[in-house]
Structure formats: structure tokens, C-alpha cells
């Protein structure tokens, strides 16, 4: 836990999930720049309604709690991190309204702060959703690290909100100042998008924040070609489900199984639900849950877990998420249950799996990917 000092005060902030010996801060220079800017412009007042979009761990929400603040994020971890940091700073959970990316904020807002997301599609979707909640005097300020702000980013603000200017860089961060034009004709949002899954009749729908939104990625394609089928699989979990295509096809191969789809992205879980219900209607049952890895899934409850682990959280790259998924999978699996993992060969997941489960075999491999199977 570190202390953030900004014009609004000093705040104790931590990343989430909280880990021992955490070396990374819960905020970046763009958070500081945004808070300094609104202070310099004297934009805060007791009746100011504030909307915050993509607040990664609740830094902005904690600093501005109490100003009729609403925070919107697609990340379950961002929601949990915001809750935790509000409590650590003696803020009430009623000081900030926290919404997922598909919920509709209430009314219009005077000040909107946006942390620029990594995905341009996500930003596009968010700007379309934002327009109905602005009035002619609404102030919109976006912030991000310089490396995350491209010409395409600025063109998107210009297209969907209005004339856009930028600040000078400060600590490798930059601010974006769009002027809202209520009369601008921006057409309709292209999201959710869809495509026909190759070698099938399934139409796969994808909300803007979903990985590999426009087509099947090569890793998933390889896993789909090697999905297991066995009557012993009564409870199957698609862990880190994305649009749910792996769980969907596993359901086809295992008609007696009940499926659980899990992801920390609300848009991913919503996409998986839409795709499963489109494919099966009321003929199959499934559970859909936004959470951190397998938090909230009962112990000893699953026969098969299918997993394509991410190797980054926002801009932080590493295997820590995969290792958490592997450990929680062992807890959730029944005795004799199986964890199937696909990953890039160079990531060395087989070492971690063999150490944790005492066994690990290669199901299939090619030049880039390997599918591994560990049994509890």
C-alpha cells in the first residue's frame, strides 16, 4: 500500500488482488495529471455530477468520492479494487456508484474523466454510450500514458464527441480535451459485432471489450480441434471464457454436461451468455459469472476446467494470473478432475502444472502452442 498525494488529499491505495511484496502502484501519472487538471481549472463543486470511466483500481473514484460520483468499468477486479480502496480511506460505499460496462448510468454528468483503455474498440463503444449522458456544458477530459495515445485515439474522440485538443506531456502522461458537439451525427454503435464460427453454423456475438472480437484466434482454434469428450465430464468450467466459444463447443461435445463460464470482464461474460443462449435456447443450462479467476466457484465441484490463460493484466505482463488460475483450478476440481491448458510453448506452463498437480501430459502441440492436461 502506497500513499498518493494530490490536490484533493492523501490516499492509501493498493492494486487488486492484493499480493505480498507488491512492487507496482495502484495509480499512474495519468491519474495524477487528471486530478491536478481538475483542481487547476476549479471544476469541482458540491453539486457537480462526476462520471469516471475505466478507473483501474479506484484511484480517481477514491479521490473524488462524495461528489455525486459514478464509476463505470468492464473489469470485476476494478470494481473490487475500488471497493477495497474506498474502505481503506474511510469512504462509504454509498459515496461512489459502481457500474459495469453494460449498465446505463443515471442522467447527465457535468464532469467526465476517462482513462484511455488499451482497446480502441472498447473506447469507441464507451464514447457511443457516453453521448446521451452529456449536456452542452459537460466537461470531458481523458488521460493516458503517451504510449497508449495514438492518432487513431484522437480521431475517435473527434469523430464521436467533437473537436479535440491535447495537453503537453507530463511524466509521460497526456490529457485529451474533446469539446462535446450534441449535433454531431455519429450513426449507431457497431457493437456487439458478430461472425460465423468456422466449421459450424454458430453465429458468435462479441461485445467491444472481448479478446479476438472479429475472428477466431489461432490458439483457440487449436484448442477447439482437440477438445475432450467423456461421459465423466458432468460439470465443465470455461475459465477466462472470453466470448465463450470454447465452452460452447465443449457443450456440443459433451451433451450431458452443465457449463460454467467465468471471466473478470463483464462484457466477456455477457457475450458468452448471449452465444450460449443463441446456440441452445432453453435446452441447456449454464452458469455465467464475472469474478477473479474462480472466486465464488465451489470447491471440489468440477470435472473439467478448460483454460487459455492471459499473460497480462492491463499493461503488466507475466504468468502471475496463470499461476493463480492453476492453483484455484486444483481447489475447484473434484478428485480425478482434469485441467486442460493451452498456451504459447515458451511460457513453460508444464513446469508449474507438474509442480502443483504432480503430473502433466502434453495432449497436442504445434510450432507455437501446446495443450497440457493435469489431473487432480
Coordinates of C-alpha atoms in Angstrom, one line a residue:
X1 CA 0.0 0.0 0.0
X2 CA 1.4 3.4 -1.0
X3 CA 0.3 7.0 -0.5
X4 CA -0.9 9.1 -3.3
X5 CA -0.6 12.9 -2.7
X6 CA -2.8 15.1 -4.9
X7 CA -4.6 18.4 -4.5
X8 CA -7.7 16.5 -3.3
X9 CA -5.7 15.0 -0.4
X10 CA -3.6 12.0 0.6
X11 CA -4.9 8.5 -0.1
X12 CA -3.7 5.0 0.8
X13 CA -4.1 2.9 -2.4
X14 CA -3.3 -0.7 -3.4
X15 CA -3.6 -2.7 -6.5
X16 CA -6.0 -5.6 -6.6
X17 CA -5.9 -8.5 -6.0
X18 CA -3.6 -7.7 -3.1
X19 CA -0.3 -9.6 -3.2
X20 CA 2.6 -9.8 -0.8
X21 CA 5.6 -7.7 -1.8
X22 CA 3.6 -5.9 -4.5
X23 CA 6.1 -3.7 -6.4
X24 CA 3.6 -1.8 -8.6
X25 CA 1.5 1.2 -7.7
X26 CA -2.3 1.4 -7.9
X27 CA -2.1 4.6 -10.0
X28 CA -0.1 6.0 -12.8
X29 CA 1.0 9.5 -13.9
X30 CA -2.2 9.9 -15.9
X31 CA -4.3 9.6 -12.7
X32 CA -2.2 12.3 -11.1
X33 CA -2.4 14.5 -14.2
X34 CA -6.3 14.3 -14.3
X35 CA -6.6 15.1 -10.6
X36 CA -4.2 18.1 -10.9
X37 CA -6.0 19.4 -14.0
X38 CA -9.5 19.5 -12.5
X39 CA -8.0 21.3 -9.5
X40 CA -6.2 23.8 -11.6
X41 CA -9.5 24.5 -13.6
X42 CA -11.5 24.5 -10.4
X43 CA -14.0 22.1 -11.9
X44 CA -15.3 20.6 -8.6
X45 CA -18.3 21.9 -6.8
X46 CA -20.8 20.4 -4.2
X47 CA -23.4 19.8 -6.9
X48 CA -21.1 18.6 -9.6
X49 CA -22.1 15.2 -11.0
X50 CA -19.0 13.2 -12.0
X51 CA -18.7 10.1 -14.2
X52 CA -15.4 8.1 -14.2
X53 CA -14.7 5.6 -16.9
X54 CA -12.0 2.9 -16.7
X55 CA -10.7 3.7 -13.2
X56 CA -8.4 0.7 -12.9
X57 CA -8.1 0.3 -9.1
X58 CA -10.3 3.2 -7.9
X59 CA -7.7 5.9 -7.6
X60 CA -9.9 8.6 -9.2
X61 CA -13.1 7.4 -7.5
X62 CA -11.5 7.4 -4.1
X63 CA -10.0 10.9 -4.5
X64 CA -13.4 12.2 -5.8
X65 CA -15.8 10.2 -3.6
X66 CA -18.7 12.3 -2.4
X67 CA -19.1 14.4 -5.5
X68 CA -22.1 12.5 -6.7
X69 CA -19.6 10.2 -8.4
X70 CA -20.4 7.2 -10.7
X71 CA -17.6 4.8 -11.8
X72 CA -18.0 2.6 -14.9
X73 CA -15.6 -0.3 -15.6
X74 CA -15.7 -3.6 -17.5
X75 CA -13.3 -5.1 -15.0
X76 CA -14.5 -7.1 -12.0
X77 CA -11.1 -6.5 -10.5
X78 CA -11.5 -2.8 -10.9
X79 CA -14.8 -2.9 -9.0
X80 CA -13.3 -5.0 -6.2
X81 CA -10.2 -2.8 -6.1
X82 CA -12.3 0.4 -5.9
X83 CA -14.4 -1.1 -3.1
X84 CA -11.3 -2.0 -1.1
X85 CA -9.6 1.4 -1.6
X86 CA -12.7 3.3 -0.6
X87 CA -12.9 1.3 2.6
X88 CA -9.2 1.9 3.4
X89 CA -9.7 5.6 3.0
X90 CA -12.8 5.7 5.2
X91 CA -15.1 6.4 2.3
X92 CA -18.6 4.9 2.4
X93 CA -19.7 2.5 -0.3
X94 CA -22.5 4.9 -0.9
X95 CA -20.1 7.7 -1.9
X96 CA -19.5 6.1 -5.3
X97 CA -22.0 4.3 -7.6
X98 CA -20.1 1.5 -9.3
X99 CA -21.5 0.1 -12.6
X100 CA -20.4 -2.5 -15.1
X101 CA -19.7 -1.5 -18.7
X102 CA -23.2 -2.6 -19.9
X103 CA -25.2 -0.8 -17.3
X104 CA -26.8 2.6 -18.0
X105 CA -25.7 5.5 -15.9
X106 CA -28.3 7.7 -14.4
X107 CA -29.0 11.1 -16.0
X108 CA -26.4 13.6 -17.3
X109 CA -23.0 14.5 -16.0
X110 CA -21.1 17.7 -15.5
X111 CA -17.6 16.3 -15.5
X112 CA -16.5 13.0 -17.2
X113 CA -13.0 11.6 -16.6
X114 CA -11.8 8.8 -18.9
X115 CA -8.7 6.6 -18.5
X116 CA -7.9 5.7 -22.1
X117 CA -8.3 1.9 -22.5
X118 CA -5.9 -0.4 -24.3
X119 CA -8.6 -1.4 -26.8
X120 CA -9.7 1.1 -29.4
X121 CA -12.9 -0.8 -29.8
X122 CA -13.7 -0.5 -26.1
X123 CA -13.1 3.2 -26.3
X124 CA -15.4 3.5 -29.3
X125 CA -18.2 1.6 -27.5
X126 CA -17.7 3.8 -24.4
X127 CA -17.9 7.0 -26.3
X128 CA -21.1 5.9 -28.1
X129 CA -22.6 5.0 -24.7
X130 CA -21.4 8.3 -23.2
X131 CA -23.1 10.8 -25.6
X132 CA -26.6 10.5 -24.2
X133 CA -25.3 11.4 -20.7
X134 CA -23.7 14.7 -21.7
X135 CA -25.2 18.2 -21.8
X136 CA -23.9 21.2 -23.8
X137 CA -21.7 22.3 -20.9
X138 CA -20.3 18.9 -19.8
X139 CA -16.6 18.8 -19.5
X140 CA -14.9 15.7 -20.7
X141 CA -11.2 15.0 -20.0
X142 CA -9.4 11.8 -20.9
X143 CA -6.0 10.7 -19.7
X144 CA -3.4 8.1 -20.5
X145 CA 0.2 7.4 -20.8
X146 CA 1.7 8.8 -24.0
X147 CA 2.5 5.3 -25.4
X148 CA -1.3 4.5 -25.2
X149 CA -2.5 7.6 -27.0
X150 CA -2.3 7.3 -30.8
X151 CA -3.6 9.4 -33.7
X152 CA -6.4 6.8 -34.0
X153 CA -7.3 7.6 -30.4
X154 CA -7.7 11.3 -31.0
X155 CA -9.6 10.7 -34.3
X156 CA -12.1 8.6 -32.4
X157 CA -12.7 11.4 -29.8
X158 CA -13.0 13.9 -32.7
X159 CA -15.5 11.6 -34.6
X160 CA -17.7 10.7 -31.7
X161 CA -17.6 13.7 -29.3
X162 CA -16.3 16.8 -31.1
X163 CA -13.3 19.0 -31.7
X164 CA -10.4 17.5 -29.7
X165 CA -7.2 19.0 -28.4
X166 CA -4.4 17.5 -26.2
X167 CA -2.2 18.7 -23.4
X168 CA 1.6 18.7 -23.3
X169 CA 3.1 15.5 -21.9
X170 CA 3.8 15.4 -18.1
X171 CA 5.6 12.4 -16.6
X172 CA 5.0 10.6 -19.9
X173 CA 1.2 11.1 -19.5
X174 CA -1.1 13.3 -21.6
X175 CA -4.6 14.6 -21.4
X176 CA -7.2 14.8 -24.2
X177 CA -9.8 17.6 -24.3
X178 CA -12.8 16.9 -26.5
X179 CA -15.5 19.5 -26.9
X180 CA -18.9 17.9 -26.9
X181 CA -21.0 18.6 -30.0
X182 CA -24.6 17.5 -29.4
X183 CA -25.5 18.0 -33.1
X184 CA -22.8 15.7 -34.5
X185 CA -24.2 12.8 -36.5
X186 CA -22.2 9.8 -35.3
X187 CA -24.5 7.0 -36.5
X188 CA -25.1 3.8 -34.5
X189 CA -22.7 1.8 -32.5
X190 CA -21.3 -1.2 -34.3
X191 CA -21.3 -3.3 -31.1
X192 CA -21.9 -6.0 -30.4
X193 CA -20.3 -7.4 -33.6
X194 CA -20.5 -11.0 -34.8
X195 CA -19.1 -13.6 -37.1
X196 CA -19.9 -17.2 -38.1
X197 CA -17.7 -19.6 -36.3
X198 CA -15.7 -21.6 -38.8
X199 CA -16.7 -25.2 -39.4
X200 CA -20.0 -24.6 -37.7
X201 CA -23.4 -22.8 -38.0
X202 CA -22.9 -20.8 -34.8
X203 CA -23.0 -17.0 -35.0
X204 CA -20.7 -15.7 -32.4
X205 CA -21.5 -12.3 -30.8
X206 CA -18.9 -10.1 -29.2
X207 CA -19.1 -7.0 -27.1
X208 CA -16.4 -4.4 -27.7
X209 CA -14.1 -5.4 -24.9
X210 CA -13.8 -9.1 -25.8
X211 CA -10.5 -10.6 -26.8
X212 CA -10.3 -11.6 -30.5
X213 CA -13.5 -9.9 -31.2
X214 CA -13.5 -10.1 -35.0
X215 CA -12.4 -13.7 -35.7
X216 CA -11.2 -16.9 -34.0
X217 CA -7.7 -16.5 -32.7
X218 CA -5.2 -19.3 -33.6
X219 CA -4.7 -20.5 -30.0
X220 CA -8.4 -21.1 -29.5
X221 CA -8.7 -22.7 -33.0
X222 CA -6.1 -25.2 -31.9
X223 CA -7.8 -26.0 -28.6
X224 CA -11.2 -26.4 -30.4
X225 CA -9.6 -29.0 -32.6
X226 CA -8.6 -31.0 -29.6
X227 CA -11.5 -30.6 -27.1
X228 CA -12.1 -33.7 -25.0
X229 CA -15.3 -35.7 -24.8
X230 CA -16.1 -38.1 -22.0
X231 CA -19.3 -39.1 -20.1
X232 CA -17.4 -38.4 -16.8
X233 CA -17.5 -34.6 -17.5
X234 CA -20.7 -33.6 -15.8
X235 CA -19.5 -30.2 -14.7
X236 CA -17.3 -28.2 -17.1
X237 CA -15.8 -24.7 -16.5
X238 CA -14.6 -22.4 -19.2
X239 CA -12.1 -20.4 -17.2
X240 CA -11.3 -17.0 -18.7
X241 CA -14.1 -17.6 -21.1
X242 CA -13.9 -14.6 -23.3
X243 CA -16.8 -14.9 -25.8
X244 CA -17.5 -18.4 -24.5
X245 CA -16.7 -20.2 -27.8
X246 CA -14.6 -22.9 -26.0
X247 CA -17.3 -23.7 -23.5
X248 CA -19.9 -23.6 -26.2
X249 CA -18.1 -26.2 -28.3
X250 CA -17.3 -28.3 -25.2
X251 CA -21.1 -28.3 -24.5
X252 CA -21.7 -29.7 -28.0
X253 CA -19.1 -32.5 -27.5
X254 CA -20.4 -33.3 -24.0
X255 CA -24.2 -33.1 -24.2
X256 CA -24.8 -34.3 -20.6
X257 CA -22.6 -31.7 -19.1
X258 CA -23.5 -28.5 -17.3
X259 CA -21.3 -25.5 -18.2
X260 CA -20.0 -22.6 -16.1
X261 CA -18.5 -19.6 -17.9
X262 CA -16.1 -17.4 -15.8
X263 CA -14.2 -14.2 -16.7
X264 CA -13.2 -11.0 -15.0
X265 CA -14.7 -8.9 -17.9
X266 CA -18.4 -8.2 -17.7
X267 CA -18.5 -7.8 -21.5
X268 CA -16.9 -11.2 -21.9
X269 CA -19.4 -12.9 -19.6
X270 CA -22.3 -11.2 -21.4
X271 CA -21.0 -12.3 -24.7
X272 CA -20.6 -15.9 -23.6
X273 CA -24.2 -15.9 -22.2
X274 CA -25.6 -14.5 -25.5
X275 CA -23.7 -17.0 -27.6
X276 CA -24.7 -20.0 -25.4
X277 CA -28.4 -19.0 -25.3
X278 CA -28.4 -18.3 -29.1
X279 CA -26.9 -21.8 -29.7
X280 CA -29.0 -23.8 -27.2
X281 CA -32.0 -21.7 -26.3
X282 CA -33.7 -23.3 -23.3
X283 CA -32.4 -26.8 -24.0
X284 CA -29.2 -26.5 -21.9
X285 CA -28.4 -24.9 -18.6
X286 CA -25.3 -22.9 -17.8
X287 CA -23.9 -20.5 -15.2
X288 CA -22.3 -17.2 -16.1
X289 CA -20.1 -15.4 -13.5
X290 CA -17.9 -12.3 -13.6
X291 CA -15.2 -12.8 -10.9
X292 CA -11.5 -13.0 -10.2
X293 CA -10.3 -16.4 -11.6
X294 CA -12.5 -19.0 -9.8
X295 CA -13.5 -16.9 -6.8
X296 CA -17.0 -17.9 -5.7
X297 CA -17.0 -21.3 -7.5
X298 CA -17.5 -24.2 -5.0
X299 CA -14.6 -26.4 -4.1
X300 CA -14.5 -30.0 -5.5
X301 CA -17.3 -29.2 -7.9
X302 CA -15.9 -29.6 -11.4
X303 CA -14.8 -32.5 -13.6
X304 CA -13.1 -30.5 -16.3
X305 CA -11.7 -27.0 -16.5
X306 CA -10.7 -25.5 -19.9
X307 CA -8.2 -22.6 -19.7
X308 CA -6.4 -20.3 -22.1
X309 CA -4.7 -18.0 -19.5
X310 CA -4.0 -14.4 -20.2
X311 CA -0.4 -13.3 -19.7
X312 CA -1.1 -9.7 -19.0
X313 CA -3.2 -7.6 -16.7
X314 CA -3.7 -4.2 -18.4
X315 CA -0.1 -3.3 -19.3
X316 CA 1.6 -5.7 -16.8
X317 CA 3.0 -8.8 -18.4
X318 CA 3.7 -12.1 -16.6
X319 CA 2.5 -15.5 -15.5
X320 CA 1.0 -14.5 -12.2
X321 CA -2.6 -14.7 -13.5
X322 CA -2.0 -18.1 -15.0
X323 CA -0.5 -19.4 -11.7
X324 CA -3.5 -18.1 -9.8
X325 CA -5.8 -19.9 -12.2
X326 CA -3.9 -23.1 -11.9
X327 CA -4.0 -23.1 -8.1
X328 CA -7.7 -22.2 -7.9
X329 CA -8.4 -24.9 -10.5
X330 CA -6.9 -27.5 -8.3
X331 CA -9.2 -26.4 -5.5
X332 CA -12.4 -26.4 -7.6
X333 CA -11.7 -29.7 -9.4
X334 CA -13.1 -33.0 -7.9
X335 CA -10.6 -35.8 -7.3
X336 CA -9.8 -37.2 -10.7
X337 CA -10.9 -33.9 -12.4
X338 CA -8.8 -32.5 -15.2
X339 CA -7.4 -29.1 -16.1
X340 CA -6.7 -28.5 -19.8
X341 CA -4.5 -25.6 -20.6
X342 CA -3.4 -24.1 -23.9
X343 CA -0.6 -21.6 -24.1
X344 CA 2.4 -20.5 -26.0
X345 CA 5.2 -23.1 -25.9
X346 CA 7.7 -20.6 -24.5
X347 CA 5.7 -19.9 -21.3
X348 CA 6.6 -23.1 -19.7
X349 CA 3.2 -23.9 -18.1
X350 CA 4.1 -27.6 -17.9
X351 CA 6.7 -26.8 -15.1
X352 CA 4.1 -25.0 -12.9
X353 CA 1.4 -27.7 -13.6
X354 CA 3.7 -30.6 -12.8
X355 CA 4.8 -29.0 -9.6
X356 CA 1.3 -28.2 -8.5
X357 CA -0.6 -31.4 -9.6
X358 CA 2.3 -33.9 -9.5
X359 CA 1.6 -34.7 -13.2
X360 CA 1.3 -33.1 -16.5
X361 CA 1.0 -34.5 -20.0
X362 CA 1.0 -33.0 -23.5
X363 CA -2.2 -33.6 -25.3
X364 CA -1.2 -31.8 -28.5
X365 CA 1.3 -29.3 -29.8
X366 CA 2.4 -27.4 -32.8
X367 CA 5.2 -24.9 -33.5
X368 CA 3.6 -22.2 -31.4
X369 CA 1.1 -23.8 -28.9
X370 CA 0.9 -26.7 -26.5
X371 CA -2.2 -28.2 -24.9
X372 CA -1.5 -29.6 -21.4
X373 CA -3.5 -31.9 -19.2
X374 CA -3.1 -32.1 -15.4
X375 CA -5.2 -34.4 -13.2
X376 CA -6.1 -33.9 -9.6

